[in-house]
PDB file of C-alpha atoms in Angstrom:
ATOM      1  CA  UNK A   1      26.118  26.218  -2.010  1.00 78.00           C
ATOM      2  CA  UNK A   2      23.682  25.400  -4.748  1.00 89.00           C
ATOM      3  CA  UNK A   3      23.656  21.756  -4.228  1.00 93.00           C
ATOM      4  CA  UNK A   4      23.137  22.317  -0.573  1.00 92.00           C
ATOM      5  CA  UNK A   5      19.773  24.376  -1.058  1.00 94.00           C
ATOM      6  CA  UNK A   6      18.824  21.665  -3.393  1.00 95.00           C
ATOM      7  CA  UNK A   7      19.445  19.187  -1.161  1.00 95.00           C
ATOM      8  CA  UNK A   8      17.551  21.227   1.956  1.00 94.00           C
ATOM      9  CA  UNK A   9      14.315  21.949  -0.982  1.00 96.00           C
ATOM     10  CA  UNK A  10      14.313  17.836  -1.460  1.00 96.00           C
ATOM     11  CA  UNK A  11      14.229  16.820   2.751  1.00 95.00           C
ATOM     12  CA  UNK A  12      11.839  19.309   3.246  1.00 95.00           C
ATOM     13  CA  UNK A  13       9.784  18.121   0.186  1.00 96.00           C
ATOM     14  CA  UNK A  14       9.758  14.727   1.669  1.00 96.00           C
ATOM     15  CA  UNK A  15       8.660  16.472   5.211  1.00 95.00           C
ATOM     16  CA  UNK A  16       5.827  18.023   3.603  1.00 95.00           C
ATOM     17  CA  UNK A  17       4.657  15.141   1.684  1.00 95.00           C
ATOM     18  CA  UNK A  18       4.622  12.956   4.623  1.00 94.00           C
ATOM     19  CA  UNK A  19       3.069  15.731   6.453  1.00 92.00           C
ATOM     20  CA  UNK A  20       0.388  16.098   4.048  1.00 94.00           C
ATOM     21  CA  UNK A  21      -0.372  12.284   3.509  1.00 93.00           C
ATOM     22  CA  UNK A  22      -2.985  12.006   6.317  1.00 85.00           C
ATOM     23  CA  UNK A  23      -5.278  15.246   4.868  1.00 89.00           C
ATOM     24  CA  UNK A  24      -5.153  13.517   1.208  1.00 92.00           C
ATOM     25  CA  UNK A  25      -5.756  10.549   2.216  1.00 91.00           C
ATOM     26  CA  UNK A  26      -2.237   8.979   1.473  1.00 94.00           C
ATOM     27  CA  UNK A  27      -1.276   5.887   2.476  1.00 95.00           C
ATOM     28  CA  UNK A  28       2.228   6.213   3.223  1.00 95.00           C
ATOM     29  CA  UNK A  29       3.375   2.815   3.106  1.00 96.00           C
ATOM     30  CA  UNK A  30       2.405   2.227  -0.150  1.00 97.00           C
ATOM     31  CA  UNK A  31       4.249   5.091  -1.176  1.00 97.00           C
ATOM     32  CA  UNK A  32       7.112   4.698   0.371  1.00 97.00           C
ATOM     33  CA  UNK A  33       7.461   0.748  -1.160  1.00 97.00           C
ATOM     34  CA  UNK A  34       7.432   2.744  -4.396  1.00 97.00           C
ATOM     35  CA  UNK A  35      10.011   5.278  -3.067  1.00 97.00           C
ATOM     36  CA  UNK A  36      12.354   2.676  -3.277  1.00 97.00           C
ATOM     37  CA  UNK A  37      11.344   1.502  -6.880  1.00 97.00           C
ATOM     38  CA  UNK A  38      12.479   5.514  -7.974  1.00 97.00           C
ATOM     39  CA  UNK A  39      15.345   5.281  -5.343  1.00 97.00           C
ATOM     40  CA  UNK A  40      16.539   1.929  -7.314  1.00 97.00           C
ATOM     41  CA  UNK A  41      16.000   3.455 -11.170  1.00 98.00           C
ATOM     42  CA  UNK A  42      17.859   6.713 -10.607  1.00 97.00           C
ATOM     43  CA  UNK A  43      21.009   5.617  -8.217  1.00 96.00           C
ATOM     44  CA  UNK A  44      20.977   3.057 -11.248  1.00 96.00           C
ATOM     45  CA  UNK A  45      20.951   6.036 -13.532  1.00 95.00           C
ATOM     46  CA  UNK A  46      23.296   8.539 -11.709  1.00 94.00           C
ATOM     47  CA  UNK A  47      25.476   6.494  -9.336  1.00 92.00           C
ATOM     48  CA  UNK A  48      26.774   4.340 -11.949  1.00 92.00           C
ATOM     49  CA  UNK A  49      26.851   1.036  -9.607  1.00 93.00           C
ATOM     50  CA  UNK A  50      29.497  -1.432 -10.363  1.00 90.00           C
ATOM     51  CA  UNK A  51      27.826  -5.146  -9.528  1.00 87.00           C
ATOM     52  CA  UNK A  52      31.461  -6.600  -9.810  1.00 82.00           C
ATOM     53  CA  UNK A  53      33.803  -7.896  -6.847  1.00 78.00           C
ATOM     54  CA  UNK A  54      31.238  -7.816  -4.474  1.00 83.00           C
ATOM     55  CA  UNK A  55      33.284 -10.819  -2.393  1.00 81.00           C
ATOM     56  CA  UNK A  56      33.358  -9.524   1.306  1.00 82.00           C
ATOM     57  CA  UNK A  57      31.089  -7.108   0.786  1.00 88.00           C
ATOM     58  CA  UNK A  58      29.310  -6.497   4.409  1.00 91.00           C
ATOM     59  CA  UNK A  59      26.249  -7.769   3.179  1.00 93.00           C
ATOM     60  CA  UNK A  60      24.821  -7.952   6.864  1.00 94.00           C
ATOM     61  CA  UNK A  61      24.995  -4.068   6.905  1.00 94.00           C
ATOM     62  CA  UNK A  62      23.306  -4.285   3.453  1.00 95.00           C
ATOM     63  CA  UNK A  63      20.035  -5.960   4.665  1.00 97.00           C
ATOM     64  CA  UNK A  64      20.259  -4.283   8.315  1.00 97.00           C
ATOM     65  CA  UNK A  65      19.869  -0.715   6.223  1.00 96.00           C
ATOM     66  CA  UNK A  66      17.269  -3.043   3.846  1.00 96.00           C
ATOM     67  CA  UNK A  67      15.241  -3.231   6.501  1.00 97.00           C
ATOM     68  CA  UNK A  68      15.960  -0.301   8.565  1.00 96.00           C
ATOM     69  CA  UNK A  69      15.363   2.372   5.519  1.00 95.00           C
ATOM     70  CA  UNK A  70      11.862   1.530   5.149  1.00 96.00           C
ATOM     71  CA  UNK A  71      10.680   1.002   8.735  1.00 96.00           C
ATOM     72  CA  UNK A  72      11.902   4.383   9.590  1.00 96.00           C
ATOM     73  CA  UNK A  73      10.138   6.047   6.860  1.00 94.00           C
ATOM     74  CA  UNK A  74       6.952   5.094   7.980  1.00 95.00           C
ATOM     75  CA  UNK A  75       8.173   6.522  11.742  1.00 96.00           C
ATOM     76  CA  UNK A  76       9.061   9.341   9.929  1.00 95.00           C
ATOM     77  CA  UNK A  77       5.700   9.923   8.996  1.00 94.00           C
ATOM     78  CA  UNK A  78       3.727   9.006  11.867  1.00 93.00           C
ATOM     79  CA  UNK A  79       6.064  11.130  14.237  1.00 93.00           C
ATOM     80  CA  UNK A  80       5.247  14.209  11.604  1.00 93.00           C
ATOM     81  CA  UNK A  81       1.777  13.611  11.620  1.00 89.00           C
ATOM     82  CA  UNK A  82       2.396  13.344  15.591  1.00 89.00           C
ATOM     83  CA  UNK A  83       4.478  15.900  16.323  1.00 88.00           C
ATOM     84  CA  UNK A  84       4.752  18.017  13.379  1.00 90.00           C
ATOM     85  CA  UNK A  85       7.469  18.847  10.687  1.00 93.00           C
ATOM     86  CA  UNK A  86      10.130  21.010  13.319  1.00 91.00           C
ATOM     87  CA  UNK A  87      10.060  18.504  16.203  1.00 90.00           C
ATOM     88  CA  UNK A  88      10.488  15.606  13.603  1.00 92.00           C
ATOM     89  CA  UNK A  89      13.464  17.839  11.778  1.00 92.00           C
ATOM     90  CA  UNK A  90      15.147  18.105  14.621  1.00 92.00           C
ATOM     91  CA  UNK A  91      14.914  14.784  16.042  1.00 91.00           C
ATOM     92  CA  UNK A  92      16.523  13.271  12.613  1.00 91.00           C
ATOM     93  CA  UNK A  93      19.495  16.111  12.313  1.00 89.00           C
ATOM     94  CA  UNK A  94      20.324  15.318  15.748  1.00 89.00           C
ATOM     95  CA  UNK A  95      21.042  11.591  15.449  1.00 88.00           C
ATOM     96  CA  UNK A  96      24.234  12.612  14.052  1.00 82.00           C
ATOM     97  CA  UNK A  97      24.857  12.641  18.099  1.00 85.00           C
ATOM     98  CA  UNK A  98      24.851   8.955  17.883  1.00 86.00           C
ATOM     99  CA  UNK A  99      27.512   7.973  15.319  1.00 82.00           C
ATOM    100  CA  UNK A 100      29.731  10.581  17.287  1.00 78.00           C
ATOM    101  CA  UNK A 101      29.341   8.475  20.270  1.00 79.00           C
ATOM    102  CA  UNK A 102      30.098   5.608  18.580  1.00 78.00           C
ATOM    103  CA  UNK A 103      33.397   6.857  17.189  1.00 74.00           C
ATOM    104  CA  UNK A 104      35.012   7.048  19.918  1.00 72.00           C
ATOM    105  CA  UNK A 105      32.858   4.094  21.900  1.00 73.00           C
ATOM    106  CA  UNK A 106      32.782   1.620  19.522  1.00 68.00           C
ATOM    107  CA  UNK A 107      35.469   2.497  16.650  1.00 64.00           C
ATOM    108  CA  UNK A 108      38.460   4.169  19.061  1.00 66.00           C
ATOM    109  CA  UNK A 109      38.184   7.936  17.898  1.00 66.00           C
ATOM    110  CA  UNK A 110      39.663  10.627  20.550  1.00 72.00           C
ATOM    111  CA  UNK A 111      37.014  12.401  22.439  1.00 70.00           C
ATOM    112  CA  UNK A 112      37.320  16.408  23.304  1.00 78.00           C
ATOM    113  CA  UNK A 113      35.796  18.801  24.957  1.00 84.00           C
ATOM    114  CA  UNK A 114      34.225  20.282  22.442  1.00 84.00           C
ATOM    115  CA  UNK A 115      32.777  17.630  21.280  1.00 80.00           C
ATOM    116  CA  UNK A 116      31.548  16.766  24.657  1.00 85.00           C
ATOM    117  CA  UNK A 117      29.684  19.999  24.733  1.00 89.00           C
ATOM    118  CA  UNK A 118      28.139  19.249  21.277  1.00 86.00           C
ATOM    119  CA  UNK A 119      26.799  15.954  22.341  1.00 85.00           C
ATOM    120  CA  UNK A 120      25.268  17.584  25.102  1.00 89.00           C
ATOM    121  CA  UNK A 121      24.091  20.575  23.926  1.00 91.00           C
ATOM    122  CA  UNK A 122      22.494  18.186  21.672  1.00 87.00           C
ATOM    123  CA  UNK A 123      20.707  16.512  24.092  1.00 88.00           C
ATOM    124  CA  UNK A 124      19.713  19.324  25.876  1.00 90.00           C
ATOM    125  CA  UNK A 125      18.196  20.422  22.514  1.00 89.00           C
ATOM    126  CA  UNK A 126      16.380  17.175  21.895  1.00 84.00           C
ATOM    127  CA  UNK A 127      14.496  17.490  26.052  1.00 85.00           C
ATOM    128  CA  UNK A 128      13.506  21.143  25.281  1.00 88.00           C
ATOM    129  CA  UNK A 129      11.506  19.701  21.643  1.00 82.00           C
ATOM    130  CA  UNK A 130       9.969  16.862  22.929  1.00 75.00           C
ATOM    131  CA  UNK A 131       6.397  17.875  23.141  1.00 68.00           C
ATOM    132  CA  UNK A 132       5.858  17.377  26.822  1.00 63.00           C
ATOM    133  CA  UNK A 133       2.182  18.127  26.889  1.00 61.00           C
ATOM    134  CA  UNK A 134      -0.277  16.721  24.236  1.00 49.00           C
ATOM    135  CA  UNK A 135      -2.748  20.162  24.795  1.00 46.00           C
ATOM    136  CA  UNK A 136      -2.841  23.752  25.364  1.00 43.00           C
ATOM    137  CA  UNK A 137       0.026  26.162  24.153  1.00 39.00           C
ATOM    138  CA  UNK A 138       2.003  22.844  22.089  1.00 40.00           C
ATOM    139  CA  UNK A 139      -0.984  22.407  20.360  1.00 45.00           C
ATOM    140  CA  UNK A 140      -2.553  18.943  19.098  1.00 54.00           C
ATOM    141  CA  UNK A 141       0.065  15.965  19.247  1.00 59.00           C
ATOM    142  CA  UNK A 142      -0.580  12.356  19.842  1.00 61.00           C
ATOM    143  CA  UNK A 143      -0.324  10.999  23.242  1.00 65.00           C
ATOM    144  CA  UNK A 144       2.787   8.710  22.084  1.00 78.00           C
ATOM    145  CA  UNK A 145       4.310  11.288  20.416  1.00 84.00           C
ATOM    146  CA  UNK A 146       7.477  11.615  22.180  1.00 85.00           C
ATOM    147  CA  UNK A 147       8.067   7.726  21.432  1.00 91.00           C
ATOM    148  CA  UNK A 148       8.020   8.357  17.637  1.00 93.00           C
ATOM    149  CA  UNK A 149      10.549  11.239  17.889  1.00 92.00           C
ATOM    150  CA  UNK A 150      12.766   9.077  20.229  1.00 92.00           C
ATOM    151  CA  UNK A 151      12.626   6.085  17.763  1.00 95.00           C
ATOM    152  CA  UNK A 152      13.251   8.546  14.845  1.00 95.00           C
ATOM    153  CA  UNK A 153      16.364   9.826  16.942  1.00 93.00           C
ATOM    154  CA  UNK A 154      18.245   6.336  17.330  1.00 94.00           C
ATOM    155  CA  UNK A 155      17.096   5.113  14.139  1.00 94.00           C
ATOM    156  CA  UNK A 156      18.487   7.376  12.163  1.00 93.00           C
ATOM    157  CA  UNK A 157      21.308   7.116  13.881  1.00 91.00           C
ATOM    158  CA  UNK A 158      21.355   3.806  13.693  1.00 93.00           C
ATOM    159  CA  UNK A 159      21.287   3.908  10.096  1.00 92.00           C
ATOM    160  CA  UNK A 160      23.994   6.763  10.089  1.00 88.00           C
ATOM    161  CA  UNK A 161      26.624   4.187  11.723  1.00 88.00           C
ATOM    162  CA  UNK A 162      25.508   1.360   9.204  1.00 91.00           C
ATOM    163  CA  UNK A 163      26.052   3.739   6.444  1.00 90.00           C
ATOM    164  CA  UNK A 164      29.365   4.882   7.670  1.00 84.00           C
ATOM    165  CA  UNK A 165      30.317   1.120   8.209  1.00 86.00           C
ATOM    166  CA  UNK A 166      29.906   0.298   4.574  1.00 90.00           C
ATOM    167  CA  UNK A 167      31.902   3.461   3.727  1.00 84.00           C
ATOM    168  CA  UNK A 168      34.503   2.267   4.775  1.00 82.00           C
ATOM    169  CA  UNK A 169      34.741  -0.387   3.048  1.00 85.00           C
ATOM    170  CA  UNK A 170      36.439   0.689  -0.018  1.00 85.00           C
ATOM    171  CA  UNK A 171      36.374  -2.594  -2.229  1.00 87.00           C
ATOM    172  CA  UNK A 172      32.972  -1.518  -3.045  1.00 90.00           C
ATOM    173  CA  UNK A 173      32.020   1.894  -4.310  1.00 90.00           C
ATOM    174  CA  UNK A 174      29.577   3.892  -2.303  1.00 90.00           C
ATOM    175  CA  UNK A 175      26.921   4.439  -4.894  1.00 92.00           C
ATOM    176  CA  UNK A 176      27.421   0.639  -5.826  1.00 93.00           C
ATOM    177  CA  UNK A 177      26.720  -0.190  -1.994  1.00 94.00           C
ATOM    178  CA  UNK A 178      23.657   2.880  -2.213  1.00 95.00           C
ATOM    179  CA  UNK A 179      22.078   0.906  -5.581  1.00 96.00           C
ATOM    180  CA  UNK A 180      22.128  -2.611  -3.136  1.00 96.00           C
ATOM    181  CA  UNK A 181      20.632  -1.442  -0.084  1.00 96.00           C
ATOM    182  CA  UNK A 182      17.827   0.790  -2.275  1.00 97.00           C
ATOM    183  CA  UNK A 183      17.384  -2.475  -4.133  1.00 97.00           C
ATOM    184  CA  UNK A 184      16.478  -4.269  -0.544  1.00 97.00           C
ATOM    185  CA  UNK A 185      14.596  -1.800   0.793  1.00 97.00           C
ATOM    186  CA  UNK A 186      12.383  -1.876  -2.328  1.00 97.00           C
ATOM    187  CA  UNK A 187      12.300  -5.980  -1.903  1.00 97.00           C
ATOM    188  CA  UNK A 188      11.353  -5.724   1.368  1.00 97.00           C
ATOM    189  CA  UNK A 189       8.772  -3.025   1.363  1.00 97.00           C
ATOM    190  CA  UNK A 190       7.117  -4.703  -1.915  1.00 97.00           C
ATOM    191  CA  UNK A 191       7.118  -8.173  -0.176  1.00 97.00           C
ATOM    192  CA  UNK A 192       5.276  -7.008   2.936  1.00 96.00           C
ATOM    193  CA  UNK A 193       2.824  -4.909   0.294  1.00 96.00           C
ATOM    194  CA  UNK A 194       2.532  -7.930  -1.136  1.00 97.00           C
ATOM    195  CA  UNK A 195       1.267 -10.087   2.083  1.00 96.00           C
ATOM    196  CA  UNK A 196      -0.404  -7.351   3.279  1.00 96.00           C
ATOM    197  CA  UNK A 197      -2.433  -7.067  -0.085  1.00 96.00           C
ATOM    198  CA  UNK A 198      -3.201 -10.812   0.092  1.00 96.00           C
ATOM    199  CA  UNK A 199      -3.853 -10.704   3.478  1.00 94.00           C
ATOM    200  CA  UNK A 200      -6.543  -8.102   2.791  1.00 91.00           C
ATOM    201  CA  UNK A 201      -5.210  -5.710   5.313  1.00 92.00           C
ATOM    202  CA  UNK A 202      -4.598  -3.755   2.645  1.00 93.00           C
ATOM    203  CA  UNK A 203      -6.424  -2.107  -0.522  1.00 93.00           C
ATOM    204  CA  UNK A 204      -3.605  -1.870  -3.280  1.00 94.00           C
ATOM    205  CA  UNK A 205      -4.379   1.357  -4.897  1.00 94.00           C
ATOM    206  CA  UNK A 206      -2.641   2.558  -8.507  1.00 94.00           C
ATOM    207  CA  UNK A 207      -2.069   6.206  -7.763  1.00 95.00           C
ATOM    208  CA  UNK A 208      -0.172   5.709  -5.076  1.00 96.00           C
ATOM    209  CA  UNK A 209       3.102   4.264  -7.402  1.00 97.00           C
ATOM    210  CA  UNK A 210       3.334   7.733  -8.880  1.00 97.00           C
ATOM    211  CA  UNK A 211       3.090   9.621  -5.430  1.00 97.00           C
ATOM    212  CA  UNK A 212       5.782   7.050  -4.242  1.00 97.00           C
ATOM    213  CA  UNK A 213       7.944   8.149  -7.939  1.00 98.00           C
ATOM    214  CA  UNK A 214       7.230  12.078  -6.687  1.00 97.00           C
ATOM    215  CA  UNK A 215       8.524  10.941  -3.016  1.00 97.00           C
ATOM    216  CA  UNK A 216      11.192   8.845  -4.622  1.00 97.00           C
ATOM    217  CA  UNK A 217      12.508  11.816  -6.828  1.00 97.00           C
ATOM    218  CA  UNK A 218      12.717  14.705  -3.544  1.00 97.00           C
ATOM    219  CA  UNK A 219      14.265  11.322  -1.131  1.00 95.00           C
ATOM    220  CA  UNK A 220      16.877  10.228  -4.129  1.00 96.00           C
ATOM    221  CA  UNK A 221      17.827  14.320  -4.673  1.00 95.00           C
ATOM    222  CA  UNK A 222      18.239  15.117  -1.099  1.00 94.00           C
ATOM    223  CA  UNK A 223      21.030  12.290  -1.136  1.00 92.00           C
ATOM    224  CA  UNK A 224      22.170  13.034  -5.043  1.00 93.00           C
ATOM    225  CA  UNK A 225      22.798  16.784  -4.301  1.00 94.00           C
ATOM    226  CA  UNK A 226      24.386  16.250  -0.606  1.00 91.00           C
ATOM    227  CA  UNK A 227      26.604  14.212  -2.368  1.00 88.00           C
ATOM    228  CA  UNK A 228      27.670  16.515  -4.834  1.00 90.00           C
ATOM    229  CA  UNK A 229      27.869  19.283  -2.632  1.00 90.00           C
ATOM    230  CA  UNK A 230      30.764  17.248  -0.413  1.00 83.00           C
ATOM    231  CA  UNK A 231      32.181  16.479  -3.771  1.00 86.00           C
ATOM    232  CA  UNK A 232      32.000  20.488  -4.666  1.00 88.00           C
ATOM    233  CA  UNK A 233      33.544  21.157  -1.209  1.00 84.00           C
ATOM    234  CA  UNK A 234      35.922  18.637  -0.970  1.00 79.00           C
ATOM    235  CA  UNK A 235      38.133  20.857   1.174  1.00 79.00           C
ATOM    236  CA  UNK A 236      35.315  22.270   3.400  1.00 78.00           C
ATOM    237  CA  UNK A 237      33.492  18.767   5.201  1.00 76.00           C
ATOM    238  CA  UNK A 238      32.102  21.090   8.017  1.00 74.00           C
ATOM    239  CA  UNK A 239      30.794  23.623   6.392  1.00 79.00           C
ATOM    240  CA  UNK A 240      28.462  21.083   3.666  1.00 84.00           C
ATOM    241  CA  UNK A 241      27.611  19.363   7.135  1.00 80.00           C
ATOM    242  CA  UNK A 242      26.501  22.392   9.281  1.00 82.00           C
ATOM    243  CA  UNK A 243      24.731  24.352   6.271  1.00 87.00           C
ATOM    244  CA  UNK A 244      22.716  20.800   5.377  1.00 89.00           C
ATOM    245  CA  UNK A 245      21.659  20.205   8.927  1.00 87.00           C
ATOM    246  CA  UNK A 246      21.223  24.236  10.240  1.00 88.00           C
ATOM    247  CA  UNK A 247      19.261  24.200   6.781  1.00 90.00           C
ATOM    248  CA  UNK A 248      16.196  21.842   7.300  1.00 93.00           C
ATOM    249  CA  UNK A 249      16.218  22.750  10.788  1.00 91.00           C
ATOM    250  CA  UNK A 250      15.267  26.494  10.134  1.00 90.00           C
ATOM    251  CA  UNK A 251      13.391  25.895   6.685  1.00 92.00           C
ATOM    252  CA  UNK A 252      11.877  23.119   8.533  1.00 91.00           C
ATOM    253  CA  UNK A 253      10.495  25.049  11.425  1.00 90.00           C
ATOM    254  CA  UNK A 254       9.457  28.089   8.818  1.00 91.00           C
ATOM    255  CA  UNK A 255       7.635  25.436   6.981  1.00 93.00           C
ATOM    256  CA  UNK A 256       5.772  24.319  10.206  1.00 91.00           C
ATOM    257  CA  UNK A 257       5.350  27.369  11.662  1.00 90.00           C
ATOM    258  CA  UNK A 258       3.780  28.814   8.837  1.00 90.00           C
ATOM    259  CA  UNK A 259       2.393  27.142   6.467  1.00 91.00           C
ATOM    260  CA  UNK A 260       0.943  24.666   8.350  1.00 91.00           C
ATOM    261  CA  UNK A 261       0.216  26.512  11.863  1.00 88.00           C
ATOM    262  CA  UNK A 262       2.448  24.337  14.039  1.00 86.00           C
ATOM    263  CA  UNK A 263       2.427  25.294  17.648  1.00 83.00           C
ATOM    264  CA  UNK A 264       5.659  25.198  20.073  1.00 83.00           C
ATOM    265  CA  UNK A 265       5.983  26.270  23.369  1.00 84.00           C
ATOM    266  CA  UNK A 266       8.817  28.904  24.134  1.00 89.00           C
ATOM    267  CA  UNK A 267      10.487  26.032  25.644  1.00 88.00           C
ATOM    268  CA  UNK A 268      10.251  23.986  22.208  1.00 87.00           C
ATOM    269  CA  UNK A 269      11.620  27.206  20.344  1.00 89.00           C
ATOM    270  CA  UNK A 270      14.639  26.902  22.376  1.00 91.00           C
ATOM    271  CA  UNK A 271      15.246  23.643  21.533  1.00 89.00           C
ATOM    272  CA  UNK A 272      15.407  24.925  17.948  1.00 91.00           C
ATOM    273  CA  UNK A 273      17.979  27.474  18.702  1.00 92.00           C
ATOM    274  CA  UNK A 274      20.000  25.209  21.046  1.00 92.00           C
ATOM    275  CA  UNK A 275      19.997  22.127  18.190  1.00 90.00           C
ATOM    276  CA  UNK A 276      21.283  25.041  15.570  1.00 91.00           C
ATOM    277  CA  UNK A 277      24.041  25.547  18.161  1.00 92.00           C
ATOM    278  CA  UNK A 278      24.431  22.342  18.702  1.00 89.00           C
ATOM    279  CA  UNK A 279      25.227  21.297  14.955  1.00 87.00           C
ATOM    280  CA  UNK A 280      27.515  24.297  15.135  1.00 87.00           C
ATOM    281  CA  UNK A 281      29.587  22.782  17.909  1.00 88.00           C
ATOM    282  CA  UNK A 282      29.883  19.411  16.854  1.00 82.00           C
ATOM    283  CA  UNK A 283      30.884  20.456  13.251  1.00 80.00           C
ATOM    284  CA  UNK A 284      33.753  22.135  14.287  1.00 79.00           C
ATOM    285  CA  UNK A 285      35.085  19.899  16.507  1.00 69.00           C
TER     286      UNK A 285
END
């Protein structure tokens, strides 16, 4: 269970920073281009990649995720400067609806009934967060807030089905396939730094490569430790993937709640107890 907490302390590390960027003056797409730079030098370091008999490897999925990785982290931290840390949380744990759905759309896995009420529990979890109103008892979100958390939903969902895709593919060790796509995302985020810099839309700044390293070192742990801790609980799947995603939920909304002051309507603290019971379902069935 150690490597579980560790893994929930990293997310919400990342949460926070993002969360913090605006007030310091951050700008988070220069440190999330560096992200990737720490992402690439420790999967290098702990993961071990094998660069070898890489023939067939889906290299499509490889650049999709490339791509997709660095986009969404810059959603990520509009929609928590939007919406705040718990809507945001809950939006990402429950895009784990969408690779269910595709199972059994896309890739032939048996539906149940359980797992019908999971998906839409889920859904009826992701309606009661969405901050309806952009005043009074919700508190202060953008206007376009509810866009952010919808393209944070389906893109990291989107992302989930990619990485399962190239999980599957067992000529090509995970961590190998981890090391490529961090090693994209870097080249993709430093190119458009690089244009944008050139461009002058952009002032490059130096401090901003070690805030990306700090970012780097919470994004690479959260996915280092959840790792380990299905490797630690090899026999028990469901109970790594219900104590990850229950975990950020609640830490995340104690986070928000607290320490920064968030504001939900009783409606939006339902949602928070319905998406806990909605990871519940869906990780048993």
């Amino acid at each position: 269970m150690l490597y579980i907490l560790l893994s929930i302390c990293c997310s919400i590390i990342v949460s926070v920073m993002l969360k913090l960027a605006k007030r310091y003056h951050i700008d988070v797409y220069q440190a999330v281009v560096w992200n990737y730079s720490m992402a690439v030098f420790l999967s290098w370091l702990f993961l071990k990649p094998k660069l070898v008999h890489l023939s067939g490897a889906p290299i499509v999925n490889y650049a999709l995720l490339g791509l997709l990785l660095p986009s969404l982290f810059i959603v990520i931290g509009i929609s928590i400067k939007q919406s705040g840390i718990v809507r945001t949380d809950i939006a990402q744990r429950l895009s784990l609806l969408i690779p269910i759905i595709a199972a059994f759309l896309l890739f032939g896995e048996h539906n149940s009934l359980l797992k019908s009420v999971g998906i839409l529990t889920g859904f009826a979890a992701i309606l009661c967060t969405i901050p309806w109103k952009t005043s009074g008892v919700v508190g202060k979100v953008g206007a376009n807030a509810w866009l952010y958390l919808l393209m944070v939903f389906v893109g990291m969902g989107l992302i989930d089905v990619l990485f399962k895709q190239i999980a599957a593919f067992k000529a090509v060790t995970y961590g190998t396939s981890l090391f490529i796509v961090f090693v994209l995302a870097f080249a993709f985020s430093l190119a458009g730094l690089v244009y944008q810099v050139a461009a002058k839309k952009m002032k490059f700044s130096w401090p901003h490569i070690l805030i990306g390293w700090v970012l780097g070192i919470a994004n690479f742990g959260n996915i280092l430790f959840y790792i380990k801790a299905h490797k630690a609980l090899a026999d028990k799947p469901s109970t790594v993937f219900s104590a990850m995603n229950i975990g950020v939920i609640v830490f995340g909304a104690l986070i928000g709640l607290i320490i920064f002051k968030e504001k939900l309507s009783l409606l939006n603290k339902a949602g928070i107890l319905i998406a806990i019971i909605a990871v519940v379902i869906l990780s048993i069935s």
